[in-house]
């Protein structure tokens, strides 16, 4: 938060001291919010790094290549993306078994799994996707940013499996995809979104993108906040060191969009973020 020295001095005059004609203001650093969830006593030294670099990462790349090649023939004929969803879930299952990070799921019994909700999740790790595919027991589609199409195999899989591509730099280019997503929601296909727009660099939930819940309001479907806990510690950005640990997926109560319009985007977003933070920082 940017503030001037004059404002700080007005709010905290007792902290200001004058030395050699220069005002020096004692700054007070606000306490940072707790990040999930370092496990006391758990360390990840060089043996963990070797295991990750030489074994875990190698196997994950092998699964990605092998499943991508195997999925090619089926994907050519799969107009609905349902077969490719099975391949994605199998790929995810292999990864989750390999990284030895069991997931505790809570709150899934609160929702009607037959309804086409928009599931809003925090995004902390590249391994969020495997966690989702293994632990959400139904077909769904993911809203993803256009940049992911540049990745070999992954980009092809995203394009062929019916996921929703959004161009954040040129939203007008995404109109057809948005219309298709609204149509799919109304037809009963759940949707997964990451309203932060990308992975968090420090483990905290970041502000949501403007218009993140446009699809939910347009289709008049409820939003389910979901918190993935521990994936930031498992594999944060800018590293390949996978730190095997228990994880949690906490599912919240559905938030209604009935009767809401585009004018309510900001209030709906604030409500979802509030509920997600409750789950995440609990």
Coordinates of C-alpha atoms in Angstrom, one line a residue:
X1 CA 0.0 0.0 0.0
X2 CA 1.5 3.3 -1.1
X3 CA 1.2 6.2 1.4
X4 CA 3.1 9.4 1.8
X5 CA 5.4 10.2 4.7
X6 CA 3.0 13.0 5.7
X7 CA 0.1 10.6 6.0
X8 CA 2.2 8.2 8.1
X9 CA 3.3 11.1 10.4
X10 CA -0.3 12.2 10.8
X11 CA -1.5 8.7 11.8
X12 CA 1.5 7.8 13.9
X13 CA 3.1 11.0 15.1
X14 CA 4.7 9.4 18.1
X15 CA 6.8 7.2 15.7
X16 CA 8.4 10.2 13.9
X17 CA 11.7 11.6 15.0
X18 CA 13.6 14.6 13.7
X19 CA 17.3 14.0 13.1
X20 CA 19.5 16.6 11.4
X21 CA 16.5 18.3 9.9
X22 CA 15.2 15.0 8.2
X23 CA 12.0 13.3 9.3
X24 CA 12.6 9.6 10.0
X25 CA 9.5 7.6 10.3
X26 CA 9.6 4.2 12.1
X27 CA 7.8 1.8 9.8
X28 CA 5.6 -0.9 11.2
X29 CA 5.5 -4.0 9.1
X30 CA 2.1 -5.6 9.3
X31 CA 2.0 -9.3 10.3
X32 CA 1.8 -11.5 7.2
X33 CA -1.2 -13.8 6.9
X34 CA -0.4 -17.5 7.7
X35 CA 0.4 -19.6 4.7
X36 CA -0.6 -23.2 4.5
X37 CA 0.7 -25.4 6.0
X38 CA 4.3 -26.1 6.9
X39 CA 4.6 -29.3 8.7
X40 CA 6.7 -28.9 11.9
X41 CA 9.8 -31.0 11.8
X42 CA 9.5 -31.9 8.1
X43 CA 12.6 -31.1 6.2
X44 CA 13.6 -31.6 2.5
X45 CA 17.3 -31.8 2.1
X46 CA 19.6 -33.0 -0.7
X47 CA 18.2 -36.5 -0.7
X48 CA 14.7 -35.1 -1.4
X49 CA 16.2 -33.0 -4.2
X50 CA 17.9 -36.0 -5.8
X51 CA 14.7 -38.0 -5.6
X52 CA 12.7 -35.2 -7.1
X53 CA 15.1 -34.4 -9.9
X54 CA 16.2 -37.9 -10.9
X55 CA 13.0 -39.9 -10.2
X56 CA 9.8 -38.0 -9.7
X57 CA 10.3 -35.4 -12.5
X58 CA 11.6 -38.1 -14.9
X59 CA 8.5 -40.2 -14.3
X60 CA 6.1 -37.3 -14.6
X61 CA 7.6 -36.3 -18.0
X62 CA 7.4 -40.0 -19.1
X63 CA 3.7 -40.2 -18.1
X64 CA 3.0 -36.9 -19.9
X65 CA 4.7 -38.1 -23.1
X66 CA 3.3 -41.7 -23.0
X67 CA -0.3 -40.7 -22.2
X68 CA -0.2 -37.9 -24.7
X69 CA 0.9 -40.3 -27.5
X70 CA -1.6 -42.9 -26.5
X71 CA -4.4 -40.3 -26.3
X72 CA -3.8 -39.1 -29.9
X73 CA -5.9 -41.6 -31.8
X74 CA -8.8 -41.4 -29.3
X75 CA -8.6 -37.6 -29.2
X76 CA -9.0 -37.4 -33.0
X77 CA -12.5 -39.0 -32.8
X78 CA -13.5 -37.5 -29.4
X79 CA -15.7 -34.5 -30.1
X80 CA -17.1 -34.3 -26.5
X81 CA -13.7 -34.6 -24.7
X82 CA -15.1 -37.3 -22.5
X83 CA -12.5 -39.9 -23.5
X84 CA -9.7 -37.4 -23.1
X85 CA -11.0 -36.6 -19.6
X86 CA -10.4 -40.3 -18.8
X87 CA -6.8 -40.0 -20.2
X88 CA -6.2 -36.9 -18.1
X89 CA -7.5 -38.5 -15.0
X90 CA -5.3 -41.6 -15.5
X91 CA -2.3 -39.3 -16.1
X92 CA -3.1 -37.5 -12.9
X93 CA -3.6 -40.7 -10.9
X94 CA -0.1 -41.9 -12.0
X95 CA 1.4 -38.6 -10.9
X96 CA -0.3 -38.6 -7.5
X97 CA 0.7 -42.2 -6.8
X98 CA 4.3 -41.3 -7.8
X99 CA 4.7 -38.2 -5.6
X100 CA 3.5 -39.9 -2.4
X101 CA 1.2 -37.0 -1.4
X102 CA -2.1 -38.3 -0.2
X103 CA -5.1 -35.9 -0.4
X104 CA -7.7 -35.5 2.3
X105 CA -11.0 -34.3 0.8
X106 CA -13.5 -32.5 3.0
X107 CA -16.9 -30.9 2.2
X108 CA -17.6 -32.7 -1.1
X109 CA -20.7 -34.2 0.6
X110 CA -22.1 -30.6 0.9
X111 CA -22.8 -30.3 -2.8
X112 CA -25.0 -32.1 -5.4
X113 CA -22.5 -33.6 -7.7
X114 CA -25.1 -33.9 -10.5
X115 CA -25.4 -30.0 -10.8
X116 CA -23.2 -28.0 -13.2
X117 CA -21.4 -25.7 -10.7
X118 CA -18.6 -23.4 -11.4
X119 CA -15.7 -24.5 -9.1
X120 CA -13.4 -21.7 -8.1
X121 CA -10.0 -22.8 -6.9
X122 CA -6.9 -21.1 -5.6
X123 CA -3.9 -21.8 -7.8
X124 CA -0.5 -22.4 -6.1
X125 CA 1.2 -25.2 -8.0
X126 CA 1.6 -26.9 -11.4
X127 CA 0.4 -30.0 -9.5
X128 CA -3.0 -28.5 -8.7
X129 CA -4.4 -30.0 -11.9
X130 CA -3.6 -33.7 -11.0
X131 CA -5.1 -33.1 -7.6
X132 CA -8.3 -31.9 -9.2
X133 CA -8.6 -34.7 -11.8
X134 CA -8.1 -37.4 -9.2
X135 CA -10.4 -36.0 -6.5
X136 CA -13.3 -34.5 -8.4
X137 CA -15.3 -37.6 -9.3
X138 CA -17.1 -36.3 -12.4
X139 CA -16.5 -34.8 -15.8
X140 CA -15.6 -31.1 -15.9
X141 CA -13.9 -28.6 -18.1
X142 CA -11.2 -26.1 -17.1
X143 CA -10.9 -22.4 -18.1
X144 CA -7.2 -21.9 -19.0
X145 CA -5.1 -19.0 -20.4
X146 CA -4.0 -19.1 -24.0
X147 CA -0.3 -19.2 -23.2
X148 CA -0.6 -22.9 -22.2
X149 CA -1.4 -23.8 -25.8
X150 CA 2.3 -23.3 -26.5
X151 CA 3.3 -26.3 -24.4
X152 CA 3.8 -29.5 -26.5
X153 CA 1.3 -32.3 -25.8
X154 CA -0.3 -30.3 -23.0
X155 CA -1.5 -27.7 -25.4
X156 CA -2.9 -30.2 -27.8
X157 CA -4.7 -32.1 -25.0
X158 CA -6.2 -28.8 -23.8
X159 CA -7.4 -27.9 -27.2
X160 CA -8.9 -31.3 -28.1
X161 CA -10.5 -32.1 -24.8
X162 CA -13.0 -29.2 -24.8
X163 CA -11.4 -27.0 -22.2
X164 CA -12.1 -23.3 -22.4
X165 CA -9.3 -21.1 -23.7
X166 CA -9.3 -17.4 -22.6
X167 CA -7.0 -14.8 -24.1
X168 CA -6.3 -12.5 -21.2
X169 CA -4.5 -10.0 -23.4
X170 CA -7.3 -9.8 -26.1
X171 CA -10.6 -10.9 -24.4
X172 CA -12.5 -10.2 -27.7
X173 CA -10.8 -13.2 -29.2
X174 CA -12.4 -15.4 -26.6
X175 CA -16.0 -14.6 -27.3
X176 CA -16.7 -17.9 -29.1
X177 CA -15.1 -19.9 -26.3
X178 CA -17.1 -18.0 -23.7
X179 CA -20.4 -18.7 -25.5
X180 CA -19.5 -22.3 -25.8
X181 CA -18.7 -22.5 -22.1
X182 CA -22.0 -20.9 -21.2
X183 CA -23.8 -23.4 -23.4
X184 CA -22.0 -26.3 -21.8
X185 CA -22.8 -25.1 -18.3
X186 CA -26.4 -24.8 -19.2
X187 CA -26.3 -28.3 -20.6
X188 CA -24.9 -29.7 -17.4
X189 CA -21.1 -29.6 -17.7
X190 CA -19.3 -28.3 -14.6
X191 CA -16.5 -25.8 -15.1
X192 CA -13.3 -25.2 -13.1
X193 CA -11.8 -21.7 -12.9
X194 CA -8.7 -20.2 -11.2
X195 CA -9.9 -16.7 -10.5
X196 CA -6.5 -15.4 -9.6
X197 CA -5.4 -15.9 -13.2
X198 CA -2.2 -17.7 -12.4
X199 CA -0.2 -19.3 -9.7
X200 CA 0.6 -17.4 -6.5
X201 CA 4.3 -16.6 -6.0
X202 CA 4.2 -16.7 -2.2
X203 CA 1.4 -19.1 -1.1
X204 CA -1.2 -16.4 -0.4
X205 CA -4.4 -16.0 -2.3
X206 CA -4.1 -13.1 -4.7
X207 CA -6.9 -10.7 -5.9
X208 CA -9.3 -12.2 -8.4
X209 CA -9.3 -11.1 -12.0
X210 CA -12.1 -8.7 -13.0
X211 CA -14.9 -10.6 -14.6
X212 CA -13.7 -14.0 -13.2
X213 CA -17.3 -15.0 -12.5
X214 CA -18.8 -13.7 -15.7
X215 CA -19.6 -17.3 -16.9
X216 CA -21.3 -18.3 -13.6
X217 CA -23.6 -15.2 -13.7
X218 CA -24.3 -15.5 -17.4
X219 CA -25.3 -19.2 -17.0
X220 CA -27.0 -18.5 -13.6
X221 CA -25.2 -21.4 -11.9
X222 CA -23.9 -21.6 -8.4
X223 CA -20.2 -21.1 -7.6
X224 CA -18.4 -23.6 -5.3
X225 CA -15.2 -22.3 -3.6
X226 CA -12.5 -24.9 -3.2
X227 CA -9.2 -24.5 -1.4
X228 CA -6.2 -26.6 -2.3
X229 CA -4.0 -26.7 0.8
X230 CA -0.3 -27.7 0.8
X231 CA 0.2 -27.7 -3.0
X232 CA 2.3 -24.5 -2.7
X233 CA 4.7 -26.2 -0.3
X234 CA 4.6 -29.3 -2.5
X235 CA 5.8 -27.5 -5.6
X236 CA 5.9 -23.7 -5.8
X237 CA 6.7 -21.7 -8.8
X238 CA 10.2 -21.6 -10.3
X239 CA 11.4 -25.0 -9.0
X240 CA 11.3 -28.7 -9.9
X241 CA 11.9 -29.8 -6.4
X242 CA 8.8 -31.8 -5.4
X243 CA 8.5 -31.9 -1.6
X244 CA 6.3 -34.9 -0.9
X245 CA 3.7 -34.2 1.8
X246 CA 0.0 -34.7 2.7
X247 CA -2.4 -32.3 1.0
X248 CA -6.0 -31.2 1.5
X249 CA -8.9 -30.2 -0.8
X250 CA -11.5 -28.3 1.1
X251 CA -14.8 -27.8 -0.6
X252 CA -17.1 -25.0 0.5
X253 CA -20.9 -24.3 0.3
X254 CA -22.3 -23.3 -3.1
X255 CA -22.8 -19.6 -3.6
X256 CA -25.9 -18.7 -5.5
X257 CA -25.9 -16.4 -8.6
X258 CA -29.7 -16.6 -9.1
X259 CA -30.9 -13.2 -10.1
X260 CA -27.5 -11.7 -10.3
X261 CA -26.4 -9.6 -13.2
X262 CA -23.1 -8.2 -14.6
X263 CA -23.5 -5.3 -12.2
X264 CA -23.0 -7.8 -9.3
X265 CA -19.7 -9.2 -10.6
X266 CA -17.6 -7.3 -7.9
X267 CA -19.8 -8.3 -5.0
X268 CA -20.0 -12.0 -6.2
X269 CA -16.2 -12.0 -6.5
X270 CA -15.7 -10.6 -3.1
X271 CA -18.0 -13.2 -1.6
X272 CA -16.3 -16.1 -3.3
X273 CA -12.8 -14.8 -2.2
X274 CA -14.0 -14.4 1.4
X275 CA -15.3 -18.0 1.5
X276 CA -12.1 -19.3 -0.2
X277 CA -9.9 -17.6 2.3
X278 CA -11.9 -19.1 5.2
X279 CA -11.3 -22.5 3.8
X280 CA -7.7 -21.9 2.9
X281 CA -6.5 -20.2 6.1
X282 CA -8.6 -22.3 8.5

